Structure formats: structure tokens, C-alpha cells
Short mmCIF file of C-alpha atoms in Angstrom, two decimals:
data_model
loop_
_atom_site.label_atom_id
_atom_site.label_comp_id
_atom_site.label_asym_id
_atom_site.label_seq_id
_atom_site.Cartn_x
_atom_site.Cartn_y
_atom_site.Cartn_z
CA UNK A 20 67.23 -22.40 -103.87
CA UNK A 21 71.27 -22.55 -103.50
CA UNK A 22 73.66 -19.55 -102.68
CA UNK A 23 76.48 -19.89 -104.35
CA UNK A 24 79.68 -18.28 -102.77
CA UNK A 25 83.17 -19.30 -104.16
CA UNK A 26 83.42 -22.80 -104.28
CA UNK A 27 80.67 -23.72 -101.75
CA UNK A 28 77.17 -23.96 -101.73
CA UNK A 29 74.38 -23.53 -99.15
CA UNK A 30 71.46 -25.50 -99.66
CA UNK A 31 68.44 -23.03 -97.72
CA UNK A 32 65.91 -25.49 -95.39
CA UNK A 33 62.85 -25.97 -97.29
CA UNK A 34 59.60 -25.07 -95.61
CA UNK A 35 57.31 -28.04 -94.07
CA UNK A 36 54.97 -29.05 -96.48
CA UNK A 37 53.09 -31.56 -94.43
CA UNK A 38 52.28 -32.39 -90.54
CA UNK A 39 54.98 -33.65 -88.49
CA UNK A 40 54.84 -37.42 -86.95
CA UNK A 41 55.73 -35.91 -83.98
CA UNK A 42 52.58 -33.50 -83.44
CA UNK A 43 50.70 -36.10 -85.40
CA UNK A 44 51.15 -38.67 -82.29
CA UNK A 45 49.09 -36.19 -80.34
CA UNK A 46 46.04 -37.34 -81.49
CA UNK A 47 46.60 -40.88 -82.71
CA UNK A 48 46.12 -43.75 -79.99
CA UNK A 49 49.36 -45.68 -79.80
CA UNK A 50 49.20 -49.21 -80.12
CA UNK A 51 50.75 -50.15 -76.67
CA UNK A 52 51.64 -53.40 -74.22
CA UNK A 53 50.27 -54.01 -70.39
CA UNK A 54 52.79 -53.22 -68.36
CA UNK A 55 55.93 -55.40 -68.22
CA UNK A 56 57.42 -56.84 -65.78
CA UNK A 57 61.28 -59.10 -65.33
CA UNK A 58 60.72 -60.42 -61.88
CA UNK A 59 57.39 -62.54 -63.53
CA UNK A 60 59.44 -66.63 -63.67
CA UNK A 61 57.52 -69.46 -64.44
CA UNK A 62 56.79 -70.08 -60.52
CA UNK A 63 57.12 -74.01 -61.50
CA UNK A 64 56.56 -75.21 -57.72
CA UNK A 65 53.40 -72.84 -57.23
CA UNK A 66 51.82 -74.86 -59.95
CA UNK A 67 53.08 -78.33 -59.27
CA UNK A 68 52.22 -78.33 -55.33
CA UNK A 69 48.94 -79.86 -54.87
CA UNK A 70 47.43 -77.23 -52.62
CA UNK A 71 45.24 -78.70 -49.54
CA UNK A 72 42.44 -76.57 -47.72
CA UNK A 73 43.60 -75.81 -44.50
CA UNK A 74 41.16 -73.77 -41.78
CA UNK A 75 41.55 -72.70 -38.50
CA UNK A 76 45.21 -71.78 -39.81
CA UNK A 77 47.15 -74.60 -39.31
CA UNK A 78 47.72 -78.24 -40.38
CA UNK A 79 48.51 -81.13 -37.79
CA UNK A 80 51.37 -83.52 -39.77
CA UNK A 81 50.38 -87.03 -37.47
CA UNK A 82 53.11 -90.31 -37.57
CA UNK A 83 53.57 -93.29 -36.53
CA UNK A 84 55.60 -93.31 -33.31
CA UNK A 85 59.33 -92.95 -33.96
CA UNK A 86 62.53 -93.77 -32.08
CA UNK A 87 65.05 -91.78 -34.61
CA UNK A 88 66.78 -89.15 -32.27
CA UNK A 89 69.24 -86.94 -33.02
CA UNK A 90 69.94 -86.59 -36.56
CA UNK A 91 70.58 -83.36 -37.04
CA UNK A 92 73.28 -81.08 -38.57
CA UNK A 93 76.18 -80.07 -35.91
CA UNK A 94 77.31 -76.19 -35.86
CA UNK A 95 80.30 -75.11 -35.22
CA UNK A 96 81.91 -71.57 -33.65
CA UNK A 97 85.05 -70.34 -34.97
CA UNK A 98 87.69 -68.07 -33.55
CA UNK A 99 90.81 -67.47 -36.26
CA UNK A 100 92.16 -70.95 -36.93
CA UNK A 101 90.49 -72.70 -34.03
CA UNK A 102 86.83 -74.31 -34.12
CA UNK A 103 84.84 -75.22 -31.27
CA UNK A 104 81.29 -77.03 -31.26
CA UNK A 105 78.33 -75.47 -30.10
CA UNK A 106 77.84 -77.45 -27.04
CA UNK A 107 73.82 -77.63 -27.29
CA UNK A 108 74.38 -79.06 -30.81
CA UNK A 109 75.64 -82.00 -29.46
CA UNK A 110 72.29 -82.68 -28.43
CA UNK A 111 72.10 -83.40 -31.94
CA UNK A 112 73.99 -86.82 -31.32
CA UNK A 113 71.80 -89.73 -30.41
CA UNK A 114 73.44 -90.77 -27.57
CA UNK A 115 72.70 -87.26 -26.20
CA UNK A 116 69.65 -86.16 -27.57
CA UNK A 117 67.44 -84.56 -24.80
CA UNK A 118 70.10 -84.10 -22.01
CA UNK A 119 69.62 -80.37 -20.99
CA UNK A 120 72.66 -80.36 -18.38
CA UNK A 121 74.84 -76.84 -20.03
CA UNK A 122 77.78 -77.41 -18.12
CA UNK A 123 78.13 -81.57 -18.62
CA UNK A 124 77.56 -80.81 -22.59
CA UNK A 125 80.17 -77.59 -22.32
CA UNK A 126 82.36 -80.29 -20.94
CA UNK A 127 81.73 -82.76 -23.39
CA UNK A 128 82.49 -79.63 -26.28
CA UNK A 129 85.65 -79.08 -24.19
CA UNK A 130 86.88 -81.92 -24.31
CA UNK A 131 86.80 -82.26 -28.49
CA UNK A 132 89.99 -82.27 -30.08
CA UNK A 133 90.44 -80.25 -33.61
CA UNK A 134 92.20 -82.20 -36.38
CA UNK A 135 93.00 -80.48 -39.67
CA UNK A 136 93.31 -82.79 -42.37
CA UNK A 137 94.45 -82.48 -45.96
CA UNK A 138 93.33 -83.97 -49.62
CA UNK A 139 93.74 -87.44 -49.81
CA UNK A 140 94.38 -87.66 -45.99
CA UNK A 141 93.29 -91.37 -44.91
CA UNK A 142 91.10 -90.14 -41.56
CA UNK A 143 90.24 -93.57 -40.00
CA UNK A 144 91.53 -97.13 -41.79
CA UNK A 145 88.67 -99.92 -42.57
CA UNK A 146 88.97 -102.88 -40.13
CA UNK A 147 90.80 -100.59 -37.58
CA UNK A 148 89.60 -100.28 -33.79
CA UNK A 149 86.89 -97.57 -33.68
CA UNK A 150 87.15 -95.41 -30.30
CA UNK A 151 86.50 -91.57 -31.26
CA UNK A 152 83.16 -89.74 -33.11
CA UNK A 153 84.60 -87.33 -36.04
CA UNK A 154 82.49 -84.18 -36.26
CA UNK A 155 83.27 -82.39 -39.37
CA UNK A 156 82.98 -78.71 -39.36
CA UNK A 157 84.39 -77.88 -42.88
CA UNK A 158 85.62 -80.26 -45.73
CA UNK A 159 84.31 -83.23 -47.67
CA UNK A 160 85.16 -86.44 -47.21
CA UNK A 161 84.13 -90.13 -48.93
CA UNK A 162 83.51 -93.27 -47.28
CA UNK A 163 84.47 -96.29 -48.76
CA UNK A 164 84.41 -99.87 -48.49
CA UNK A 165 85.08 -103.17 -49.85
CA UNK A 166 82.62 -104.76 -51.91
CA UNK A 167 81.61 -108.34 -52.52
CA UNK A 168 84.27 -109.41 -55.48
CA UNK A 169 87.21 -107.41 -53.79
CA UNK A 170 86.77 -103.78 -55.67
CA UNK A 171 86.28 -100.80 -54.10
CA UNK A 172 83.24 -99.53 -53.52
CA UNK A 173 81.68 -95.85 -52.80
CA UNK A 174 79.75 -95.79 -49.17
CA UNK A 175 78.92 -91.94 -48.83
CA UNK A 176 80.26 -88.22 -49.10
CA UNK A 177 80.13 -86.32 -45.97
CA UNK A 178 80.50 -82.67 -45.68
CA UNK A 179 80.22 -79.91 -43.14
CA UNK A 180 78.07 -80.73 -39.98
CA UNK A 181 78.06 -84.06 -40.63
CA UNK A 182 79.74 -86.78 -38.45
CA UNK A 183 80.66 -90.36 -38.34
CA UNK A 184 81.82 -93.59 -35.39
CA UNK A 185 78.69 -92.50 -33.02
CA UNK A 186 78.54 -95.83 -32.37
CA UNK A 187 82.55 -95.54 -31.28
CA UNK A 188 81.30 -94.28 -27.73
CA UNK A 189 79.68 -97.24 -26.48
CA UNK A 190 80.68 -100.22 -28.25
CA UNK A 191 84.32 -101.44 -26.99
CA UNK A 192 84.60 -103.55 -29.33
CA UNK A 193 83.69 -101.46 -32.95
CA UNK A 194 86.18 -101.47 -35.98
CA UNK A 195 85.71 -99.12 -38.54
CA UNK A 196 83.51 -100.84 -41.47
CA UNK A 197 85.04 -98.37 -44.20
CA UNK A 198 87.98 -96.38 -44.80
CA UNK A 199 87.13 -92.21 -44.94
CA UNK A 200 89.16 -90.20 -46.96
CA UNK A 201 89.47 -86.20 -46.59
CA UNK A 202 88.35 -84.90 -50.61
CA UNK A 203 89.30 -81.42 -49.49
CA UNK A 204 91.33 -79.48 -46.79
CA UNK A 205 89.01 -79.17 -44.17
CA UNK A 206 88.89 -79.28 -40.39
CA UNK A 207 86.81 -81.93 -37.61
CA UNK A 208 87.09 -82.72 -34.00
CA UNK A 209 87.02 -85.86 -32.38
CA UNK A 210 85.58 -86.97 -29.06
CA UNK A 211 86.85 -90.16 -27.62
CA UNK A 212 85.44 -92.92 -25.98
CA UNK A 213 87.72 -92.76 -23.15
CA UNK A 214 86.55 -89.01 -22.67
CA UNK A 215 83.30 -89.84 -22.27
CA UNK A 216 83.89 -92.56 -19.91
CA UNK A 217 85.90 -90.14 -17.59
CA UNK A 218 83.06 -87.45 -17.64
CA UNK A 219 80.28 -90.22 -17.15
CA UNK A 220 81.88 -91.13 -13.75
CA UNK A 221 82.51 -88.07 -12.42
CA UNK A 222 78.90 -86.48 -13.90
CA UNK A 223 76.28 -89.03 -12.40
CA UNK A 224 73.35 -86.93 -14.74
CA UNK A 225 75.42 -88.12 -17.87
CA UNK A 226 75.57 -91.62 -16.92
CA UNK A 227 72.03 -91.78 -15.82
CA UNK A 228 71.25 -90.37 -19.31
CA UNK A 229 73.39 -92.38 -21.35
CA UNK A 230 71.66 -95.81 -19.33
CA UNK A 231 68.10 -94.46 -20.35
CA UNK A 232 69.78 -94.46 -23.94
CA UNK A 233 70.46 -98.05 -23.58
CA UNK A 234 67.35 -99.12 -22.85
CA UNK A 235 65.36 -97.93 -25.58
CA UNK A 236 63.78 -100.97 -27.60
CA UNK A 237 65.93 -101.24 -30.26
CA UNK A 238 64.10 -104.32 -31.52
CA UNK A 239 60.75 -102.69 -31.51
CA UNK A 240 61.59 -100.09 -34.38
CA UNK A 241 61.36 -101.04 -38.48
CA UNK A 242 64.25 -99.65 -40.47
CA UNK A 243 62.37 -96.48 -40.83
CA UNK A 244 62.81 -95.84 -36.59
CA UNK A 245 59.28 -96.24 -36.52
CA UNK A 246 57.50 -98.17 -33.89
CA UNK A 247 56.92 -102.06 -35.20
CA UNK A 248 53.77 -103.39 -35.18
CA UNK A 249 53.59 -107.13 -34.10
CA UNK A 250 52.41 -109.66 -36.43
CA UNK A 251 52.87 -113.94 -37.71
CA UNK A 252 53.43 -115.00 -40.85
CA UNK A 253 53.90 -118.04 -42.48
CA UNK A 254 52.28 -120.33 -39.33
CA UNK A 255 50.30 -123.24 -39.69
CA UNK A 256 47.83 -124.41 -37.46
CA UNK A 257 46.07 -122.72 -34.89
CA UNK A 258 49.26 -120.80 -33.75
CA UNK A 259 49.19 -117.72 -31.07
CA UNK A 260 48.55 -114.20 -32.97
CA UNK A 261 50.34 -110.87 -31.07
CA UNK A 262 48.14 -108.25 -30.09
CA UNK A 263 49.31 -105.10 -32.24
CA UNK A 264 48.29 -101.34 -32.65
CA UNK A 265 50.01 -98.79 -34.15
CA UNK A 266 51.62 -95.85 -32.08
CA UNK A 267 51.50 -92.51 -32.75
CA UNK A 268 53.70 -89.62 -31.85
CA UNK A 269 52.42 -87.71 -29.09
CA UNK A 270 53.27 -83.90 -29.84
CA UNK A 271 53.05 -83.91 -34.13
CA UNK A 272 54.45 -80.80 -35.44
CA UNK A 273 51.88 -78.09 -37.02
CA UNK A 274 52.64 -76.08 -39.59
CA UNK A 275 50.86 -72.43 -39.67
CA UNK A 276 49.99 -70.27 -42.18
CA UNK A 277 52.37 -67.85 -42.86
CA UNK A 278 51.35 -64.67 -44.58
CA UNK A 279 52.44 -61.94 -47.08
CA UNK A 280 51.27 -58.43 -47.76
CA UNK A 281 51.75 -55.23 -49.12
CA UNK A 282 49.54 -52.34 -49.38
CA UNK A 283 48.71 -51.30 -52.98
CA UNK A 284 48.11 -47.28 -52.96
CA UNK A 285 47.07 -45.54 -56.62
CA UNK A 286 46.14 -41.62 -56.57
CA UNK A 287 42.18 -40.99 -57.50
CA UNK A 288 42.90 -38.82 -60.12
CA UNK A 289 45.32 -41.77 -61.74
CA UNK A 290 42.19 -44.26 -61.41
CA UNK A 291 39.95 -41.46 -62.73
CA UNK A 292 41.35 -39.91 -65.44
CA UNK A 293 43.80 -42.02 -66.96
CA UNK A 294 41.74 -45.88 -67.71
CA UNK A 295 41.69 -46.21 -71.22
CA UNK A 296 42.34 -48.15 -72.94
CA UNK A 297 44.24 -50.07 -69.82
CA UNK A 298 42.60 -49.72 -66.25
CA UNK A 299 45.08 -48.71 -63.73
CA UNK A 300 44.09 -50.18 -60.86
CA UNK A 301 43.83 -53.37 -62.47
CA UNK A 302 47.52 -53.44 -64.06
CA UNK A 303 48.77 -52.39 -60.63
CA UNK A 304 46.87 -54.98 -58.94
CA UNK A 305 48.20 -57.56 -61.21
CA UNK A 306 51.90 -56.95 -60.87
CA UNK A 307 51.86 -56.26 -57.48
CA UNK A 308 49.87 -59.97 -57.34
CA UNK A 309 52.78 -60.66 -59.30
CA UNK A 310 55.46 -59.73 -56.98
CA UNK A 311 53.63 -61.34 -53.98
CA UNK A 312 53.42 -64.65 -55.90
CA UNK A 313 57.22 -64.38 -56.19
CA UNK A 314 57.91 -63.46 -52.74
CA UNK A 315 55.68 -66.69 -51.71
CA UNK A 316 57.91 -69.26 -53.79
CA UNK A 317 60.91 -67.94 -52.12
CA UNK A 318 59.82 -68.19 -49.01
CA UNK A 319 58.12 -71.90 -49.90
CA UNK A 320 61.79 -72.85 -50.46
CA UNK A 321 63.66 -70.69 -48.07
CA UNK A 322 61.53 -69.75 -44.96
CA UNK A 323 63.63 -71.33 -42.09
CA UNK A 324 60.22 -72.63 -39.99
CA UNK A 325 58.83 -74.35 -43.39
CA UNK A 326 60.99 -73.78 -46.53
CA UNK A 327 61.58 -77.08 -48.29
CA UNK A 328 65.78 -76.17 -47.98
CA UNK A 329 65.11 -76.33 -44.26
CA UNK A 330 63.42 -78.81 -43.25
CA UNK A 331 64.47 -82.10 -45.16
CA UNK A 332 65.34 -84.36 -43.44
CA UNK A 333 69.14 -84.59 -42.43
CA UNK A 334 69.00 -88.69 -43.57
CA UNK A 335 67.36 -87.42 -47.11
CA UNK A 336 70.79 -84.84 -47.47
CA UNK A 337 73.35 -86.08 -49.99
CA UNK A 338 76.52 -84.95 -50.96
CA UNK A 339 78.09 -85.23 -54.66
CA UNK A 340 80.34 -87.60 -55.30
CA UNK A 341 82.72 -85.04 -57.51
CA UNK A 342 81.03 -81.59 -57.10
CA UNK A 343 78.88 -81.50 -60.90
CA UNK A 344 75.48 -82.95 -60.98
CA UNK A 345 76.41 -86.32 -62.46
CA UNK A 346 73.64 -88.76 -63.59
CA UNK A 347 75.32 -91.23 -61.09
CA UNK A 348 74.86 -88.30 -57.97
CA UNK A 349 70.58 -87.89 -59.90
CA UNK A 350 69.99 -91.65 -59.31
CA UNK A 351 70.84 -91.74 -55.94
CA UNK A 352 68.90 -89.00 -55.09
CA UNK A 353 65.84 -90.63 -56.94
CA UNK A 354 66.45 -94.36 -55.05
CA UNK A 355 65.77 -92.70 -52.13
CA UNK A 356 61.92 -92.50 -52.42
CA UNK A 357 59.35 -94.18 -54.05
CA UNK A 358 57.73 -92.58 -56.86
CA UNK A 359 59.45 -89.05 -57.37
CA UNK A 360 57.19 -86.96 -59.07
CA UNK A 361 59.25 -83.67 -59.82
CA UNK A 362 63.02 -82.37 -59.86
CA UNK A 363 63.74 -78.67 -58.97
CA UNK A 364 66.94 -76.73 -59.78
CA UNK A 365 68.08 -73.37 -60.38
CA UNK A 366 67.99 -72.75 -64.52
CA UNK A 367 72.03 -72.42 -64.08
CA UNK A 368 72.13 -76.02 -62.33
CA UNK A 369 70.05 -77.42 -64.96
CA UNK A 370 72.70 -76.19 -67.67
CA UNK A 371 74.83 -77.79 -65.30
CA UNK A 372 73.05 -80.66 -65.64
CA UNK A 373 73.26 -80.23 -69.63
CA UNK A 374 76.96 -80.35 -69.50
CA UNK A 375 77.46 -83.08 -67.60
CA UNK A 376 75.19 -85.23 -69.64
CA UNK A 377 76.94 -84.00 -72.72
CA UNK A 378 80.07 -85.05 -71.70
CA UNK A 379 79.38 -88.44 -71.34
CA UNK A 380 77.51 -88.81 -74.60
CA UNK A 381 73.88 -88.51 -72.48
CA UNK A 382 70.73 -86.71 -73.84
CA UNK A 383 67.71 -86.49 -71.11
CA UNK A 384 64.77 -87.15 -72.23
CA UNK A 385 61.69 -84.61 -72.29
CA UNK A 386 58.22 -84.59 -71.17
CA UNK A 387 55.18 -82.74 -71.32
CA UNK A 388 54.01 -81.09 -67.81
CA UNK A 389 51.27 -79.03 -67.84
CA UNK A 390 51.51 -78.60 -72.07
CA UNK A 391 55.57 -77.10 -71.96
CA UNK A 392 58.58 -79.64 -73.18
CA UNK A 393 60.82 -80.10 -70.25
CA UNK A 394 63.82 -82.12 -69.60
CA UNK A 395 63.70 -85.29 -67.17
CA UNK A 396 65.76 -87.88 -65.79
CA UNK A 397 64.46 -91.21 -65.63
CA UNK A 398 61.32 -90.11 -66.37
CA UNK A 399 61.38 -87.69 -63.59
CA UNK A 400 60.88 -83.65 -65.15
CA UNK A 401 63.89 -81.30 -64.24
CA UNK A 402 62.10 -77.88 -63.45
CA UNK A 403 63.45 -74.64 -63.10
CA UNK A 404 63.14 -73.01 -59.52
CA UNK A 405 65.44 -69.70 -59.45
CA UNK A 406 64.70 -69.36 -55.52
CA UNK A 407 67.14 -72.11 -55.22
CA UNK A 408 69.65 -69.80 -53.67
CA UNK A 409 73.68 -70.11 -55.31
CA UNK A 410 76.08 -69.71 -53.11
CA UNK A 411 79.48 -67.78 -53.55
CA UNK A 412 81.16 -70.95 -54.04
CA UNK A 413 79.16 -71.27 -57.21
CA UNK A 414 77.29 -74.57 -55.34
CA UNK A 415 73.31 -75.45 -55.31
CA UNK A 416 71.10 -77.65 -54.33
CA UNK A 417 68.51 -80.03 -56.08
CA UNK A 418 65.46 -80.88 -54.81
CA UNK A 419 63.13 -84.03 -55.24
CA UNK A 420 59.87 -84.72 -54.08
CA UNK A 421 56.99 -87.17 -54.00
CA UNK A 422 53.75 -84.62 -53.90
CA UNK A 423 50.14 -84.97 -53.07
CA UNK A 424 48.71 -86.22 -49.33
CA UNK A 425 47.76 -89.76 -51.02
CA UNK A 426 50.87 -90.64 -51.98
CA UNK A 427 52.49 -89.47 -48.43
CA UNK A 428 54.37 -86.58 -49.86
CA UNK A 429 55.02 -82.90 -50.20
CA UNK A 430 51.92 -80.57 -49.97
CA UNK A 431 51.15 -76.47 -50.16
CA UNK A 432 48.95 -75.66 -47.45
CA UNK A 433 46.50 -71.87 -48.21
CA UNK A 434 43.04 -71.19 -47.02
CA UNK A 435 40.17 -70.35 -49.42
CA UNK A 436 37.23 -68.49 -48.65
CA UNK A 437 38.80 -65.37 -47.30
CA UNK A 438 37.09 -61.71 -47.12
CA UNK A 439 37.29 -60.31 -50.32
CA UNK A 440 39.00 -62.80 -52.21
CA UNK A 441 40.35 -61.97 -55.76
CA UNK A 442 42.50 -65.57 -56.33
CA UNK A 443 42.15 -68.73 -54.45
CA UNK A 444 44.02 -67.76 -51.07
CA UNK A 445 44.33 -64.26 -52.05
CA UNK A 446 42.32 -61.58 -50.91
CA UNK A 447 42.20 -57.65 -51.88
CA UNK A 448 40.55 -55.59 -49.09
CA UNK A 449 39.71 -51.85 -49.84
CA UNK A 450 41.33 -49.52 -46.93
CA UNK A 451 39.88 -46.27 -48.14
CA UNK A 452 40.96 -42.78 -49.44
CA UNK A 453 43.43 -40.43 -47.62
CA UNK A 454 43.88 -36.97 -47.09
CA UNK A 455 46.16 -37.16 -50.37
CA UNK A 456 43.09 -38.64 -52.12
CA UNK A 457 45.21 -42.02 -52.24
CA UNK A 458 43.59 -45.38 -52.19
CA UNK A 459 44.96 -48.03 -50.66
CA UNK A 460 43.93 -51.97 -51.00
CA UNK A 461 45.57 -54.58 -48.77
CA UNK A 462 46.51 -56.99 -50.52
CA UNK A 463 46.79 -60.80 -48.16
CA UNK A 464 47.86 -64.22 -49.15
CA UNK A 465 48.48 -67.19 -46.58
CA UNK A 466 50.50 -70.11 -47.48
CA UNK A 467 52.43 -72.95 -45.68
CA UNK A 468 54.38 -76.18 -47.23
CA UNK A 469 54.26 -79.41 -45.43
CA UNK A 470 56.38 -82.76 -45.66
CA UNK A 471 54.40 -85.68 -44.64
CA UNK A 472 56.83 -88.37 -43.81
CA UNK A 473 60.38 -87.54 -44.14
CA UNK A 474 61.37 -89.68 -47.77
CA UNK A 475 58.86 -86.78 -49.56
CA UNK A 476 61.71 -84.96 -49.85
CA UNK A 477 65.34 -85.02 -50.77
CA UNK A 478 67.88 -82.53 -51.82
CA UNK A 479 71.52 -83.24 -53.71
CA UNK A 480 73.70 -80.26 -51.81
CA UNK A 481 76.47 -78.60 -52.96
CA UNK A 482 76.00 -79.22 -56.81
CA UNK A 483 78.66 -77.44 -58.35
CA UNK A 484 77.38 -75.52 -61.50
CA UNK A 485 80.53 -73.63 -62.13
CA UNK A 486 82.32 -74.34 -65.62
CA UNK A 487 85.80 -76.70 -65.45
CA UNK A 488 88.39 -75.04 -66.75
CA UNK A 489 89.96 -77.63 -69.47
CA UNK A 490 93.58 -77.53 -69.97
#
């Protein structure tokens, strides 16, 4: 019924005729979804690693004997514009690797020069008398030579913590064998040969050390550093065999299990009264499971005792050659090792990737792992790995690896078997009901990663996956 007054109208509400959805939804059971979660990723390297039994808690890594010494990164301390070295990471040279004397390294550091350079700076000159070691602490620079036909040719990108001319400091008469070129501003510091002459007389522990250098058996090592095993080939007759065994190092590392927990607490009268049609304790379980299994991947790839960023080898670390991952910079990473099985990458280096390949008119190819389409390089698949950490720079890293402990290569280490187990290597343990009537489970997993021999793993650093601006 309408009022009318003047020229408007009021329309009265009409009564409810019918039940309301909203009171209806009282007693209807709503469809509804487990509980959702955003942190859940595909966990690519969790399900790739071949995973290898490991009891008593820790796995011995055993190798052949090896003579490679000091190939480490270099650190660096700096105070406003100037940079000094760390004096024990000069221990990271060779030629000093395993002298312990503080003050004859703190002379050593002292007695570094700092050189800033510029882009496009020529630092040393091919063919030129080599007499100083160049430690870089910030910058890129390229090394290149001359190649057989008379063209330039690419040698290698170095960047921070690298160095180059160790073998400057004993060898009179060294010429550089390739011209290095600053790619960026950036800053080193040089040590010269005569500096280290001067010290070595008046520092008899320095001399003594760098004569026990000297006599290591140079000849004795393959091209891996490892010791060589003696052997004839190609003799006739009843020729003289050498005697041979094969060395081993005396103190292999071992890698422990490393562990993560969390206690899982739900209120009794949650795990009572509200299970249906979802059970509580199971749905917390799960993403709490979940969250642990994330937390493990990150630390697989970022722990600083066993996280595959870590602890590659320094010889298996390459530099770009222009800062985007080109398929030029993917192909040497992939030489470097025989038979890579996977690539890992943060999803926004992958796009990365995409771009670059696009731009030169490539397409990668796909394959099936595990039943998904993913992309691949040389027949190598390009996983995503988000713990991949991106640094403010907008730079990654990409990692590849030979897996499996047949093949020599990168294993997962986690012990079955435990108390209470609810997933291979992952136990729940019931800690019993508070005050609060709370229940609490601890929930355990162990886990370790291990690198075999030192080619198992390789990493491209400093993969720009920032967007060129195009003028």
C-alpha cells in the first residue's frame, strides 16, 4: 500500500513472507575448503634430492687426497672510503694457507695498497711484467685474452672477493697472460712481490712457510688437485709397472643433522567439540607440517654450515658476462660438470631467463619431471626455488647440480625410523595436556645436504633479473 502526499509517494516495507538466507544458514552445513594456506610452494628441491639414510646423525663425505689450498673468497673491512683486508683471510691465498702467525699476516694486510678503478679502466696489460696480486673487494671485472686466429677472446668475470697474479709473488719472471678490464667502478688492493720479499727476510716464520709451499709435489696432483695415482700405458714388453694406491684425505668433513621444530598446541575443547566435518588436529598438523617443510628448503639452500649457497665450491662460482642470465652465461655453467641433472632459480630469475631468450629469438624447450611441463636448457629442467634469496641490487643466483651418491653428486641427508614418526624423517610426539587443557605435540624433522666432490655443484652469481629500461 502507497501514501500519497503531494507529489511523492511512500512505498510501506512489506512483511517477510518467507525465511531469511541468513537464519536459514543456521542449520544448513556449508559446503567449505581445508584450510588454506600462501606460504605452501612447490618445494621443487625437497622432491628432486635423492634422500640417503643417515644414522648415528651424521654422514662422513671421504676423497681422494687433495693438494688444492686456499681457494676461498677474501673479505674485506671498510671504514668510509678506505678498505682494508681481513688479515686471516689471506690465509685464503695459497701461498699462505695454514700460516697462523697474526702479526706477520696483519703485516702482510698492512702492507696492501687500495686502488680505485673506473669502467673501462685497463687494470693490468696482457704480455706485461706481472709483480703484484689484485684482491678485489667491490667491482666486476673481465679477463681477456687473445685467441688462436688473432680475435679477442673472453677468459673470466671476476667480482667481489675474488683475486688474480697469485702466481705474481713468486715467479720473477711472470707476464700477465690476459688483459683485465674494470666492468664497473669498484675498488681492489694490491700486494707486491717486492713487499713480500722485504717481510720474508725480516719474518724468518714467513719464509720458512713460504719454502714448505715450494715443496709441495706439484707433479703428483691431476688437474682436479687430487693426489695422482701412478700407472704405464702404452709399453711393450715386459716393462717396469709403478706401485700405486690411492690417498685419502685424512680429516673428511661430516655433515650433521640439523633439526627443526615447533610445538603444535590446540585447546581440548577445539579437538572435542568442533571435528566435523574437518578434524582439527589434523588440519593443524598439516599446515604446521607445511610450514616446517618450508623452513627446511630454506635452510637446505641457505644454512651457512650446509646450505647449497654456502658451500660450493669457490672454483664452481661464476660471474655473468653482462649481468642477465644469457644462454651463453647457462652453458658455461652446465660445461662445468658432467651430467647436470637439475637447474634451480628463483620464479623471477626464470622470467629473467624468459626474456633473455626472447630477445634473441630463443624458445627453451620443456620437459616432463615428475608429470608437470617445465622449461629446460639443453635438456637440463629450469625449476623454481623461491629460497633463492634476491638481493637489493635486484641480483640472484642459479644453481646446478649433478644429484644422487652414484653419480658423485648432491644428496639430502634425514633419518627414518624415529619415535613416533608421521612422514619419513618426521616425527609427532604427544607432550600432554596443561593446566589450560592445551595439548601440545612436538613436532621434529632432521635434515642435512651434502656435496660429494666439489663439480656436484655450481652456481651462476649475480644474475641480474631486473627489467632494462629501453630507450
Amino acid at each position: 500500500m502507497s501514501v500519497e502526499t503531494g507529489s511523492e509517494s511512500q512505498v510501506e516495507p512489506r512483511a517477510q513472507s518467507s525465511l531469511s538466507t541468513a537464519a536459514a544458514r543456521n542449520l544448513a552445513s556449508t559446503a567449505k575448503s581445508a584450510p588454506q594456506m600462501q606460504e605452501i610452494t612447490s618445494r621443487w628441491l625437497l622432491r628432486m634430492l635423492p634422500w640417503v639414510e643417515t644414522k648415528g646423525g651424521a654422514y662422513r663425505v671421504n676423497r681422494r687426497l687433495s693438494y688444492t689450498v686456499g681457494d676461498g673468497v677474501i673479505e674485506f673491512v671498510q671504514d668510509g672510503a678506505n678498505v682494508r683486508v681481513i688479515p686471516r683471510e689471506l690465509g685464503e691465498l695459497a701461498l699462505l694457507r695454514g700460516l697462523d702467525d697474526e702479526d706477520v699476516l696483519r703485516a702482510l694486510a698492512d702492507r696492501c695498497v687500495q686502488r680505485d678503478f673506473r669502467a673501462g679502466e685497463v687494470i693490468v696489460e696482457r704480455g706485461a711484467a706481472a709483480d703484484q696480486i689484485h684482491l678485489i673487494a667491490h667491482g666486476r671485472i673481465s679477463q681477456t685474452s687473445v685467441g688462436k686466429y688473432g680475435d679477442e677472446v673472453a677468459v673470466a668475470v671476476l667480482a667481489d672477493g675474488d683475486r688474480f697474479g697469485e702466481n705474481a709473488l713468486l715467479d720473477a719472471d711472470a707476464t700477465w697472460d690476459y688483459t683485465a678490464t674494470a666492468e664497473t667502478p669498484g675498488t681492489l688492493l694490491t700486494l707486491s712481490r717486492a713487499d713480500l720479499a722485504a717481510l720474508m727476510d725480516s719474518a724468518p716464520v714467513l719464509r720458512a712457510h713460504v719454502e714448505r709451499f715450494r715443496a709441495i709435489p706439484r707433479q703428483v696432483q691431476n688437474r682436479h688437485g687430487e693426489a695422482e695415482i701412478a700407472m704405464s700405458a702404452g709399453h711393450v714388453g715386459e716393462a717396469e709397472l709403478p706401485g700405486a694406491f690411492v690417498d685419502y684425505e685424512l680429516k673428511p668433513r661430516e655433515y650433521e643433522l640439523s633439526v627443526a621444530q615447533t610445538v603444535l598446541k590446540v585447546h581440548t575443547r577445539v579437538a572435542d567439540l568442533y571435528n566435523g566435518p574437518m578434524n582439527q588436529t589434523e588440519e593443524q598438523l598439516r599446515l604446521t607440517i607445511e610450514a616446517l617443510r618450508e623452513r627446511q628448503e630454506h635452510e637446505l639452500i641457505n644454512n651457512r654450515e650446509f646450505g647449497l649457497l654456502h658451500n660450493a665450491d669457490f672454483k664452481q662460482r661464476i660471474q655473468t658476462h653482462s649481468g642477465p642470465p644469457t644462454p651463453d652465461d647457462l652453458d658455461e655453467l652446465l660445461c662445468r660438470r658432467r651430467g647436470t641433472k637439475f637447474l634451480f632459480a628463483h620464479p623471477k630469475t626464470i622470467a629473467a631467463i624468459g626474456r633473455e631468450f626472447n630477445s634473441r629469438g630463443l624458445y627453451p624447450d620443456h620437459v616432463d619431471v615428475g608429470g608437470q611441463s617445465v622449461p629446460a636448457w639443453r635438456g637440463v629442467p629450469i625449476l623454481p626455488c623461491n629460497k633463492i634469496p634476491i638481493s637489493h641490487e635486484q641480483t640472484s643466483s642459479i644453481l646446478a647440480m649433478r644429484t644422487g651418491e652414484d653419480n658423485q653428486g648432491v644428496i639430502g641427508l634425514r633419518q627414518t625410523g624415529l619415535p613416533e614418526e608421521y612422514e619419513p624423517g618426521l616425527s609427532v610426539r604427544f607432550m600432554g595436556i596443561n593446566e589450560q587443557a592445551i595439548i601440545s605435540y612436538l613436532v621434529t624433522t632432521y635434515y642435512s645436504a651434502a656435496i660429494l666432490v666439489p663439480d656436484a655443484l655450481g652456481v651462476l652469481e649475480n644474475v641480474q633479473i631486473s627489467r632494462r629500461r629501453h630507450r
